[in-house]
mmCIF file of C-alpha atoms in Angstrom:
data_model
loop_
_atom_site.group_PDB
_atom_site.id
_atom_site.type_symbol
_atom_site.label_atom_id
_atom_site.label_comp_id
_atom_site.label_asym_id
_atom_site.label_seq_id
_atom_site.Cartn_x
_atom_site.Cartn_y
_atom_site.Cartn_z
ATOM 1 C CA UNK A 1 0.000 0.000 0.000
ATOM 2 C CA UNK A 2 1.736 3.588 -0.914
ATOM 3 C CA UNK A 3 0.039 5.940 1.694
ATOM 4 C CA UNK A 4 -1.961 9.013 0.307
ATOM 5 C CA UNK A 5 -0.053 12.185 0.075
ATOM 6 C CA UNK A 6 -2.957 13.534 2.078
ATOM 7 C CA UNK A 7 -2.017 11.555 5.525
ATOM 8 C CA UNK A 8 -0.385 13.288 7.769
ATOM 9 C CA UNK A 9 2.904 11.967 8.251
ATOM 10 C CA UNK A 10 4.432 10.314 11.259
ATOM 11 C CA UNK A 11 6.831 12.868 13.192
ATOM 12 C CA UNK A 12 10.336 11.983 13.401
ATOM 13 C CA UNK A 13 10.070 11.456 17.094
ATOM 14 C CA UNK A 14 8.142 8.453 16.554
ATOM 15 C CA UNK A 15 8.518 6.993 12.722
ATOM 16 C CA UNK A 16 8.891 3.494 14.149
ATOM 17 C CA UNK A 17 5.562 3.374 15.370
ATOM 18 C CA UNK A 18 4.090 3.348 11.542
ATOM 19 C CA UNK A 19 6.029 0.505 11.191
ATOM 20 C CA UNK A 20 4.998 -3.515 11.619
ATOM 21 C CA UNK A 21 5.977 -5.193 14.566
ATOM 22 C CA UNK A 22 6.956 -8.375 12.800
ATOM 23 C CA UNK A 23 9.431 -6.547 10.747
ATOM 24 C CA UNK A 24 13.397 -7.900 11.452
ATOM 25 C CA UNK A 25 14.985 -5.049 12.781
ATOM 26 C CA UNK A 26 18.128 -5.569 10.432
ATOM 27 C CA UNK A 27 15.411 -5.021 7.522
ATOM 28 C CA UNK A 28 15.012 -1.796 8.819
ATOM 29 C CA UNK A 29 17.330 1.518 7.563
ATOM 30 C CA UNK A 30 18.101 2.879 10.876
ATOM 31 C CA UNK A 31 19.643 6.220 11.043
ATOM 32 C CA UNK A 32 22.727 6.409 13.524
ATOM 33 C CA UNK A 33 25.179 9.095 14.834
ATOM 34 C CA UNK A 34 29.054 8.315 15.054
ATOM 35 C CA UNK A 35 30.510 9.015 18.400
ATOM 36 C CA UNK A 36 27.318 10.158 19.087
ATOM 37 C CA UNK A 37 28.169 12.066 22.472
ATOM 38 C CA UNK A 38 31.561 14.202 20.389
ATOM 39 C CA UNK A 39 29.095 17.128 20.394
ATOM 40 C CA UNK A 40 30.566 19.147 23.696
ATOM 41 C CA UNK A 41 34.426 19.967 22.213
ATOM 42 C CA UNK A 42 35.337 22.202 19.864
ATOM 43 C CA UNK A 43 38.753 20.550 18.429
ATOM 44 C CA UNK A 44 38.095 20.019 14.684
ATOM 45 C CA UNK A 45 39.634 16.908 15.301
ATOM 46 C CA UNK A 46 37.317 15.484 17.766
ATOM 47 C CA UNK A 47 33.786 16.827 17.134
ATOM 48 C CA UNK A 48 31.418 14.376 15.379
ATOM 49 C CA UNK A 49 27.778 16.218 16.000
ATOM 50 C CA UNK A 50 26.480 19.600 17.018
ATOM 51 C CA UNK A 51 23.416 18.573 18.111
ATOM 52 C CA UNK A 52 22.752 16.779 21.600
ATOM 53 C CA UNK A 53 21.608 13.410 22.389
ATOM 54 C CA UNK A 54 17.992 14.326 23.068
ATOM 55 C CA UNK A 55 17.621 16.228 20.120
ATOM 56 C CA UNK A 56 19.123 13.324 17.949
ATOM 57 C CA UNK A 57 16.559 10.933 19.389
ATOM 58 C CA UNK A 58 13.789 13.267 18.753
ATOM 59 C CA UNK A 59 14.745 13.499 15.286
ATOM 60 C CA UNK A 60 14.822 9.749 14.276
ATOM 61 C CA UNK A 61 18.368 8.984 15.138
ATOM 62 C CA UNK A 62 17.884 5.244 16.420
ATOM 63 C CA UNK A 63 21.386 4.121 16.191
ATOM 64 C CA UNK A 64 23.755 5.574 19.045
ATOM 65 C CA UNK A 65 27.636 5.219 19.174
ATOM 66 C CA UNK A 66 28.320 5.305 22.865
ATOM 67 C CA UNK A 67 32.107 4.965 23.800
ATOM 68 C CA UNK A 68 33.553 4.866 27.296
ATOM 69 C CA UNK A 69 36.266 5.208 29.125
ATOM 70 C CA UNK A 70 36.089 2.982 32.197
ATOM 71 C CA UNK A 71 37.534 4.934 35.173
ATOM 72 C CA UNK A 72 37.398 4.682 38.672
ATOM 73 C CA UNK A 73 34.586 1.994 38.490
ATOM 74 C CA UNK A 74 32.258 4.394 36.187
ATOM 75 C CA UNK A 75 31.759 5.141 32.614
ATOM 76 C CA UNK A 76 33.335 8.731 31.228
ATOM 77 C CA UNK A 77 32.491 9.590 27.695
ATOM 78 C CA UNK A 78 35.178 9.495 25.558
ATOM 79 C CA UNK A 79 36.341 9.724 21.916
ATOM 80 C CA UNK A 80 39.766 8.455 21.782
ATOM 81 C CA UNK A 81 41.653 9.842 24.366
ATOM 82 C CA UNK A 82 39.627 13.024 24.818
ATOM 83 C CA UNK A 83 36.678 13.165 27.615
ATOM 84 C CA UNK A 84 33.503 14.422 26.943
ATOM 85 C CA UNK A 85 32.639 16.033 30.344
ATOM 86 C CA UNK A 86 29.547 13.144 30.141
ATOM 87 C CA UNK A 87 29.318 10.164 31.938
ATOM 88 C CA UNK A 88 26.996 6.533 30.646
ATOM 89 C CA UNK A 89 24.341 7.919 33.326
ATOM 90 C CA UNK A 90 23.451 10.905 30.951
ATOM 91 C CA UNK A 91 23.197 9.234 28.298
ATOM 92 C CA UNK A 92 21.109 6.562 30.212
ATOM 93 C CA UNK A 93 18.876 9.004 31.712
ATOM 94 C CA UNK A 94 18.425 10.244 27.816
ATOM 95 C CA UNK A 95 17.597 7.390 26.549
ATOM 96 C CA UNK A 96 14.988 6.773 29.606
ATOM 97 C CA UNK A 97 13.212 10.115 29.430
ATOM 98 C CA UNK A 98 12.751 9.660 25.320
ATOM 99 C CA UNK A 99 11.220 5.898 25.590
ATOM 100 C CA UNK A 100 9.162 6.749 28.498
ATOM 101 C CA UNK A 101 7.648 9.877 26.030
ATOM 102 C CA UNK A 102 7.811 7.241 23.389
ATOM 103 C CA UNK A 103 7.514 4.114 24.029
ATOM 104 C CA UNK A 104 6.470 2.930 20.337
ATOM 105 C CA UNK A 105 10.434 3.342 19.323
ATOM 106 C CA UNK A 106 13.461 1.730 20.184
ATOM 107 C CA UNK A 107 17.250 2.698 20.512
ATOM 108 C CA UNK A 108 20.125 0.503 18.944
ATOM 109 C CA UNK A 109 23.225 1.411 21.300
ATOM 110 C CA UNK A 110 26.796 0.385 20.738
ATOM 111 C CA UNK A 111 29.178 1.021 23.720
ATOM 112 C CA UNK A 112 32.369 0.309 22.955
ATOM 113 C CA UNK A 113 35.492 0.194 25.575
ATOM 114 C CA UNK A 114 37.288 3.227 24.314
ATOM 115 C CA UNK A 115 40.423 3.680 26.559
ATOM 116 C CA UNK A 116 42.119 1.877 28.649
ATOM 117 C CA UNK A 117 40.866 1.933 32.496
ATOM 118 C CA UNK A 118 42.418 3.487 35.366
ATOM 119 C CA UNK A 119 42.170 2.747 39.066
ATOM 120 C CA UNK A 120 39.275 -0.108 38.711
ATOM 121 C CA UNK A 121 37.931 -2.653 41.268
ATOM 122 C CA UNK A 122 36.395 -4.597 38.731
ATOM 123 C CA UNK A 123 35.831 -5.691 35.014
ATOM 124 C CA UNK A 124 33.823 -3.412 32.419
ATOM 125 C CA UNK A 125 30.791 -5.649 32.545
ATOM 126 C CA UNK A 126 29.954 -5.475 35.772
ATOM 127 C CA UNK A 127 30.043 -1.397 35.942
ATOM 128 C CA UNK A 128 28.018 -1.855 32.962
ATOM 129 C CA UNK A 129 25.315 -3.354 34.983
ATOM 130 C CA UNK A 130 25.506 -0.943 38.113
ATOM 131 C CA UNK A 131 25.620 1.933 35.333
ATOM 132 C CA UNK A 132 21.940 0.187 34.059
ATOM 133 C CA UNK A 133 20.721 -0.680 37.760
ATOM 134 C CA UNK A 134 20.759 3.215 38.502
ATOM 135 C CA UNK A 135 18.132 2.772 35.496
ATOM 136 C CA UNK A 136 15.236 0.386 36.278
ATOM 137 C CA UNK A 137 12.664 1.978 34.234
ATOM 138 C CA UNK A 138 15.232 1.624 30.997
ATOM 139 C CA UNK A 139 14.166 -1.724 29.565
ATOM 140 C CA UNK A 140 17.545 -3.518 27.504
ATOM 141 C CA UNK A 141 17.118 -6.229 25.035
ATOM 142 C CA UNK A 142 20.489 -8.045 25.409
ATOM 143 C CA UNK A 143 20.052 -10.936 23.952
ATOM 144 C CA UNK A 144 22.243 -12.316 21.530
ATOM 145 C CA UNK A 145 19.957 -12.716 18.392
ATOM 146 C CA UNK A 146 18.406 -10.203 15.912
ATOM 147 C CA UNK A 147 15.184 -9.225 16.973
ATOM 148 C CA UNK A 148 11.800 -7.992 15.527
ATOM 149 C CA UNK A 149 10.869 -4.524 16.073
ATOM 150 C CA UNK A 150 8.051 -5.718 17.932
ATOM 151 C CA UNK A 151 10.217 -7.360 20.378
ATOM 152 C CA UNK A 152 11.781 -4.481 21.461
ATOM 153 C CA UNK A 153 9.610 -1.347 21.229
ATOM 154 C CA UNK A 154 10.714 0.358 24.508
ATOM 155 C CA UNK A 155 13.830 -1.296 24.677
ATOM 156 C CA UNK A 156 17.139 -0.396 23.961
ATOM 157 C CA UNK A 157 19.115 -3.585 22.084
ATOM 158 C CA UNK A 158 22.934 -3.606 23.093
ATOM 159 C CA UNK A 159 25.405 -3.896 20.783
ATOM 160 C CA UNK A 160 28.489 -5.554 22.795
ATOM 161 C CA UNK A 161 31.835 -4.016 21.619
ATOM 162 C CA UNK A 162 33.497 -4.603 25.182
ATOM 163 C CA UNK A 163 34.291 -8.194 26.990
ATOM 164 C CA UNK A 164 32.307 -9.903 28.768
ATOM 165 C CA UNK A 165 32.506 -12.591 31.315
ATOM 166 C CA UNK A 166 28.985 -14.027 30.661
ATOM 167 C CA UNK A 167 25.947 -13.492 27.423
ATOM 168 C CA UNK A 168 25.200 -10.156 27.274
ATOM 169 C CA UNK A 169 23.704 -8.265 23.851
ATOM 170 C CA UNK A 170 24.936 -8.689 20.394
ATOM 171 C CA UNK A 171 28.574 -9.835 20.499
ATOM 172 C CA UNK A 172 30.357 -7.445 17.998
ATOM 173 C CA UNK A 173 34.326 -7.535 20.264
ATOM 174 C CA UNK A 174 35.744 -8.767 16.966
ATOM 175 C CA UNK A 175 35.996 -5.967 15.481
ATOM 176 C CA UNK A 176 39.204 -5.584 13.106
ATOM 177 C CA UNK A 177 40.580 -1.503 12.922
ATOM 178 C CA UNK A 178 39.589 0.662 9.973
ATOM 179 C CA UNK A 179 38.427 -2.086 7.715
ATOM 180 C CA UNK A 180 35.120 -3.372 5.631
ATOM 181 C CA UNK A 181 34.089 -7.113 7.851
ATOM 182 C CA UNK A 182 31.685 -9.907 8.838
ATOM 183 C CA UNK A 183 31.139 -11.073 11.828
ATOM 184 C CA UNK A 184 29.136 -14.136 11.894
ATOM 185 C CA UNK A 185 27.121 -15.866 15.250
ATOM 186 C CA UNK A 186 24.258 -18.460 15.021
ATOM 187 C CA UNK A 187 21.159 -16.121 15.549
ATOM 188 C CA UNK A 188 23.368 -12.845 14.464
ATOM 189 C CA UNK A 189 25.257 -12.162 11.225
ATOM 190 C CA UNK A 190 26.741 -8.566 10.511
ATOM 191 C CA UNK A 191 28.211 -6.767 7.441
ATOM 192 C CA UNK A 192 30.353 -3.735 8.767
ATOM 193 C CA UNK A 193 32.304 -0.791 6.704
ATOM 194 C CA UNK A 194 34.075 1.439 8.954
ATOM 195 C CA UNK A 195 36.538 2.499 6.969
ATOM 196 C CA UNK A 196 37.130 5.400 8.882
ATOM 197 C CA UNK A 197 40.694 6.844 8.054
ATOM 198 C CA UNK A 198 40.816 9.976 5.547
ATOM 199 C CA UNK A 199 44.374 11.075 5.988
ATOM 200 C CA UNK A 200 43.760 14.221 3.513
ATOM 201 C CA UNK A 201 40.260 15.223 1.494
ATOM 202 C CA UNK A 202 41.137 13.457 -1.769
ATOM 203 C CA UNK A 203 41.165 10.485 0.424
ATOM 204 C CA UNK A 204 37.260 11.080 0.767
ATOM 205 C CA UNK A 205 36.477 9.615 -3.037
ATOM 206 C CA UNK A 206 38.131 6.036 -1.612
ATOM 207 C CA UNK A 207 35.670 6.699 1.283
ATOM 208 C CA UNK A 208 32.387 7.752 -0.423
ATOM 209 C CA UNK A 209 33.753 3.632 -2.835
ATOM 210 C CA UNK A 210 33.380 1.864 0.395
ATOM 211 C CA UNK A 211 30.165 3.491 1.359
ATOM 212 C CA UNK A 212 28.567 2.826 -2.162
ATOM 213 C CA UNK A 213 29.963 -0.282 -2.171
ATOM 214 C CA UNK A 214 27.866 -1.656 0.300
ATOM 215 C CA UNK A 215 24.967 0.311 -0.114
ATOM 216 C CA UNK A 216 25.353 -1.435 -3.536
ATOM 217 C CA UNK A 217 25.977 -5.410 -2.034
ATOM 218 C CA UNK A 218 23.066 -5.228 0.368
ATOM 219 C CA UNK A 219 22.279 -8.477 2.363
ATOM 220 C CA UNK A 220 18.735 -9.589 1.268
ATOM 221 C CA UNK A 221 16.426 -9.329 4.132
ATOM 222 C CA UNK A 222 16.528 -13.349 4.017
ATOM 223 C CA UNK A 223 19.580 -13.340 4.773
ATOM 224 C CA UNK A 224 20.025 -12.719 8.623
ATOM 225 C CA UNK A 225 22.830 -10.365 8.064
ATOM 226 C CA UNK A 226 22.712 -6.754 9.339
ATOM 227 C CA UNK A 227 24.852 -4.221 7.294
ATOM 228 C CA UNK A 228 25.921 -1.690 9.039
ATOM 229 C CA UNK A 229 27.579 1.624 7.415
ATOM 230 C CA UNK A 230 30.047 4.356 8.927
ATOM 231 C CA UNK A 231 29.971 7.495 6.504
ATOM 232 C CA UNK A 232 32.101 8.783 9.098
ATOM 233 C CA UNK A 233 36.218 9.921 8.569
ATOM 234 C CA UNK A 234 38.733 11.800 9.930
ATOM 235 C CA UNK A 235 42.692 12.252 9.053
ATOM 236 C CA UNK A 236 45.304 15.135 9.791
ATOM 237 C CA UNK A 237 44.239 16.437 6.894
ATOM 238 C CA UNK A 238 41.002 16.114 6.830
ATOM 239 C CA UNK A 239 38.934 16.790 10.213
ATOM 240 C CA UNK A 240 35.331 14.828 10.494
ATOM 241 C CA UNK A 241 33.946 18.048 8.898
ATOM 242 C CA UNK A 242 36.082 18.077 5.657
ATOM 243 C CA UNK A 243 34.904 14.574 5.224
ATOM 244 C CA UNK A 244 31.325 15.074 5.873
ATOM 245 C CA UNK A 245 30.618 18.787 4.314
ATOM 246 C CA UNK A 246 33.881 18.631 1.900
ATOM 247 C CA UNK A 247 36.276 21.548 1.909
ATOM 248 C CA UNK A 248 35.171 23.951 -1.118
ATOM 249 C CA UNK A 249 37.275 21.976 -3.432
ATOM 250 C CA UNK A 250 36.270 18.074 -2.900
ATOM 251 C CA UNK A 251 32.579 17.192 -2.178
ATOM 252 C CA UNK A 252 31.677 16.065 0.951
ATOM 253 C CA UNK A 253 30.255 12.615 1.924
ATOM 254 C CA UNK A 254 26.598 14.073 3.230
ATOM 255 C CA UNK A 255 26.296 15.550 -0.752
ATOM 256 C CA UNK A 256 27.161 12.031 -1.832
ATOM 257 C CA UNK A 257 24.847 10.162 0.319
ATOM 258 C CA UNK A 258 21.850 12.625 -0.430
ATOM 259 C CA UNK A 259 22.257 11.901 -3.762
ATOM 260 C CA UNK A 260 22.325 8.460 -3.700
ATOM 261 C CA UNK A 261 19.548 8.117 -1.405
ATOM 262 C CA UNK A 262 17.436 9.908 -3.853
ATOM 263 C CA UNK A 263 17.686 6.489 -6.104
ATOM 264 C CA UNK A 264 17.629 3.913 -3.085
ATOM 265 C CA UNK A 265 15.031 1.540 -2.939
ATOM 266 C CA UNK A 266 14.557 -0.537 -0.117
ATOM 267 C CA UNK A 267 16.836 -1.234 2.968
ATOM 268 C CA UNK A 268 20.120 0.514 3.614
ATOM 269 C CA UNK A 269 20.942 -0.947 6.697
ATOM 270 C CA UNK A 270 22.155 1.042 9.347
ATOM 271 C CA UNK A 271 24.029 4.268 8.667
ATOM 272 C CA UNK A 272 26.147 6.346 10.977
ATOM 273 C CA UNK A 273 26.388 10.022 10.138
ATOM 274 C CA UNK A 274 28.327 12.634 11.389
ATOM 275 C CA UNK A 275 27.020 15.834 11.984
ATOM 276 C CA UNK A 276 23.755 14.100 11.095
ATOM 277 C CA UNK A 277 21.223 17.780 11.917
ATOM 278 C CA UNK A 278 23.123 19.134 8.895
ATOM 279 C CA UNK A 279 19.907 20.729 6.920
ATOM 280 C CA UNK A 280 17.524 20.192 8.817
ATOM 281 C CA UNK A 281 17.995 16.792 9.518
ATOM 282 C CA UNK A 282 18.056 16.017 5.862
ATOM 283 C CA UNK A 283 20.047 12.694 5.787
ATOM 284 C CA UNK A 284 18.271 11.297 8.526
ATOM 285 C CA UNK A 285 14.671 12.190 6.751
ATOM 286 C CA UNK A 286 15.991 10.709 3.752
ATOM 287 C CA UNK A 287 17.268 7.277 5.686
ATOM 288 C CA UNK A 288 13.841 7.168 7.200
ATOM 289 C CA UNK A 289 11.570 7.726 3.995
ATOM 290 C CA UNK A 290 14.029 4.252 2.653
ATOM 291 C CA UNK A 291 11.698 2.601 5.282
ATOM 292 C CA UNK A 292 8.335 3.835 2.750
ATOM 293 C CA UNK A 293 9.960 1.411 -0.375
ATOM 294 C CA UNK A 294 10.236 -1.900 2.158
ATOM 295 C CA UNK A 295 6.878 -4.014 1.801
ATOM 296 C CA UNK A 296 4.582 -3.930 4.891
ATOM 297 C CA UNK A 297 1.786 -6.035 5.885
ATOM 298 C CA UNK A 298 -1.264 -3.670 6.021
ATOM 299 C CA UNK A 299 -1.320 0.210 5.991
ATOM 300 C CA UNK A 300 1.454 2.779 7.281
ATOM 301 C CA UNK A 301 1.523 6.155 7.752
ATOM 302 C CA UNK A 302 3.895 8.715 5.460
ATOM 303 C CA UNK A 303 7.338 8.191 7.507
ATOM 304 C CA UNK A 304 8.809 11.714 7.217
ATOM 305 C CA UNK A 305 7.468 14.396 9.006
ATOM 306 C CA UNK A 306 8.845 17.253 11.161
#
């Protein structure tokens, strides 16, 4: 069924809700934000986003790059080496207060070990779990296969990238540096470009390749495999900006992906943006509408609205 262009379309806050419950999350395009939290420093170098967590939820970001620097038996926020003056309770609390207003969604969240510890008592995994006991209203899905969206509306499903001494989420700790990958488990298969070094802004056309690439090689939906694609860079030469907006001379990856989103059809997997309000939120409209050309059982709502 294509909906009417008379229905009033689903706000961003809540364009999962249009969707089936029986769908397999990994069917979905999800749009995600790379170090999701790099939003509070103003080195070129280390800034990802501009806008905050709550106002990426709120705008159909559903794919959150948490990393953390374990320290003193806590989570800081980090990216690389450089502290984000948060800690994993804010972002916790986030993520609580936008399920609780909507509670039709969910949150995909990847939190990676991103420096090396100081002065701990004990291993990441278990502050992970007093980090989500100061949480009890924050529901996690951390089991170990894909799930349906209607298994976890209200949940957030964990994407491991940290050891653990027992089961816990999607298990994604092999995860090779600055390369294109699989990583295969009985109920969870994975497809992952993250590509992410751009030493100078030439380097972005061998970026914008691997991108395409995949976007190109998607895992059918029968497949069990979940793709999942950083449009993200960085280099000496070529701060996270340069790579996403280009630098007057060499076009930029968000250009790129706009344009190639206008002839997508179907499933494009997850995709991590940086700086993904550019516009207006543009990309992450477009990576939403992509949800429009997947076949539904029954009716839906228009996906895109403000």
């Amino acid at each position: 069924m294509i909906p009417s262009r008379h229905e009033a379309p689903t706000p961003l806050a809540d364009w999962m809700s249009a969707l089936d419950d029986a769908r397999p999350l990994h069917t979905l395009t999800l749009p995600g934000s790379h170090d999701t939290c790099a939003y509070t420093v103003d080195d070129p170098l280390v800034r990802t986003q501009r806008a905050p967590l709550d106002a990426q939820l709120a705008h159909g970001v559903r794919l959150l790059d948490i990393r953390c620097r374990h320290r003193r038996d806590a989570f800081d926020i980090h990216h690389g080496g450089i502290a984000l003056g948060m800690s994993f309770d804010d972002v916790l609390a986030d993520c609580t207060r936008f399920l609780d207003a909507h509670p039709r969604e969910c949150i995909v969240m990847s939190v990676k070990d991103e420096w090396p510890a100081h002065a701990c008592t004990r291993g990441f995994d278990a502050t992970f779990d007093a980090h989500c006991a100061r949480h009890p209203r924050l529901r996690w899905h951390a089991g170990g296969a894909l799930p349906s969206l209607g298994d976890v509306r209200g949940a957030v499903v964990l994407l491991r990238r940290f050891r653990s001494s027992r089961p816990l989420g999607i298990d994604l700790t092999a995860w090779p540096d600055n390369a294109t990958f699989t990583i295969d488990h009985p109920d969870a298969a994975f497809v992952i470009q993250d590509e992410y070094r751009v030493p100078v802004a030439g380097s972005i056309h061998y970026k914008w390749r691997v991108i395409e690439a995949l976007l190109s090689r998607m895992p059918s939906p029968e497949s069990g495999r979940w793709a999942i694609n950083f449009c993200s860079g960085t280099g000496m030469g070529a701060n996270p900006s340069v790579v996403a907006r280009g630098d007057g001379r060499v076009q930029g990856i968000q250009a790129r992906l706009a344009e190639r989103l206008r002839e997508q059809r179907g499933t494009c997997g997850a995709m991590l943006l940086d700086f993904c309000d550019d516009d207006d939120w543009v990309l992450v409209r477009a990576l939403v509408a992509c949800n429009e050309h997947l076949p539904a059982s029954g009716g839906r709502r228009r996906l895109v609205g403000c």
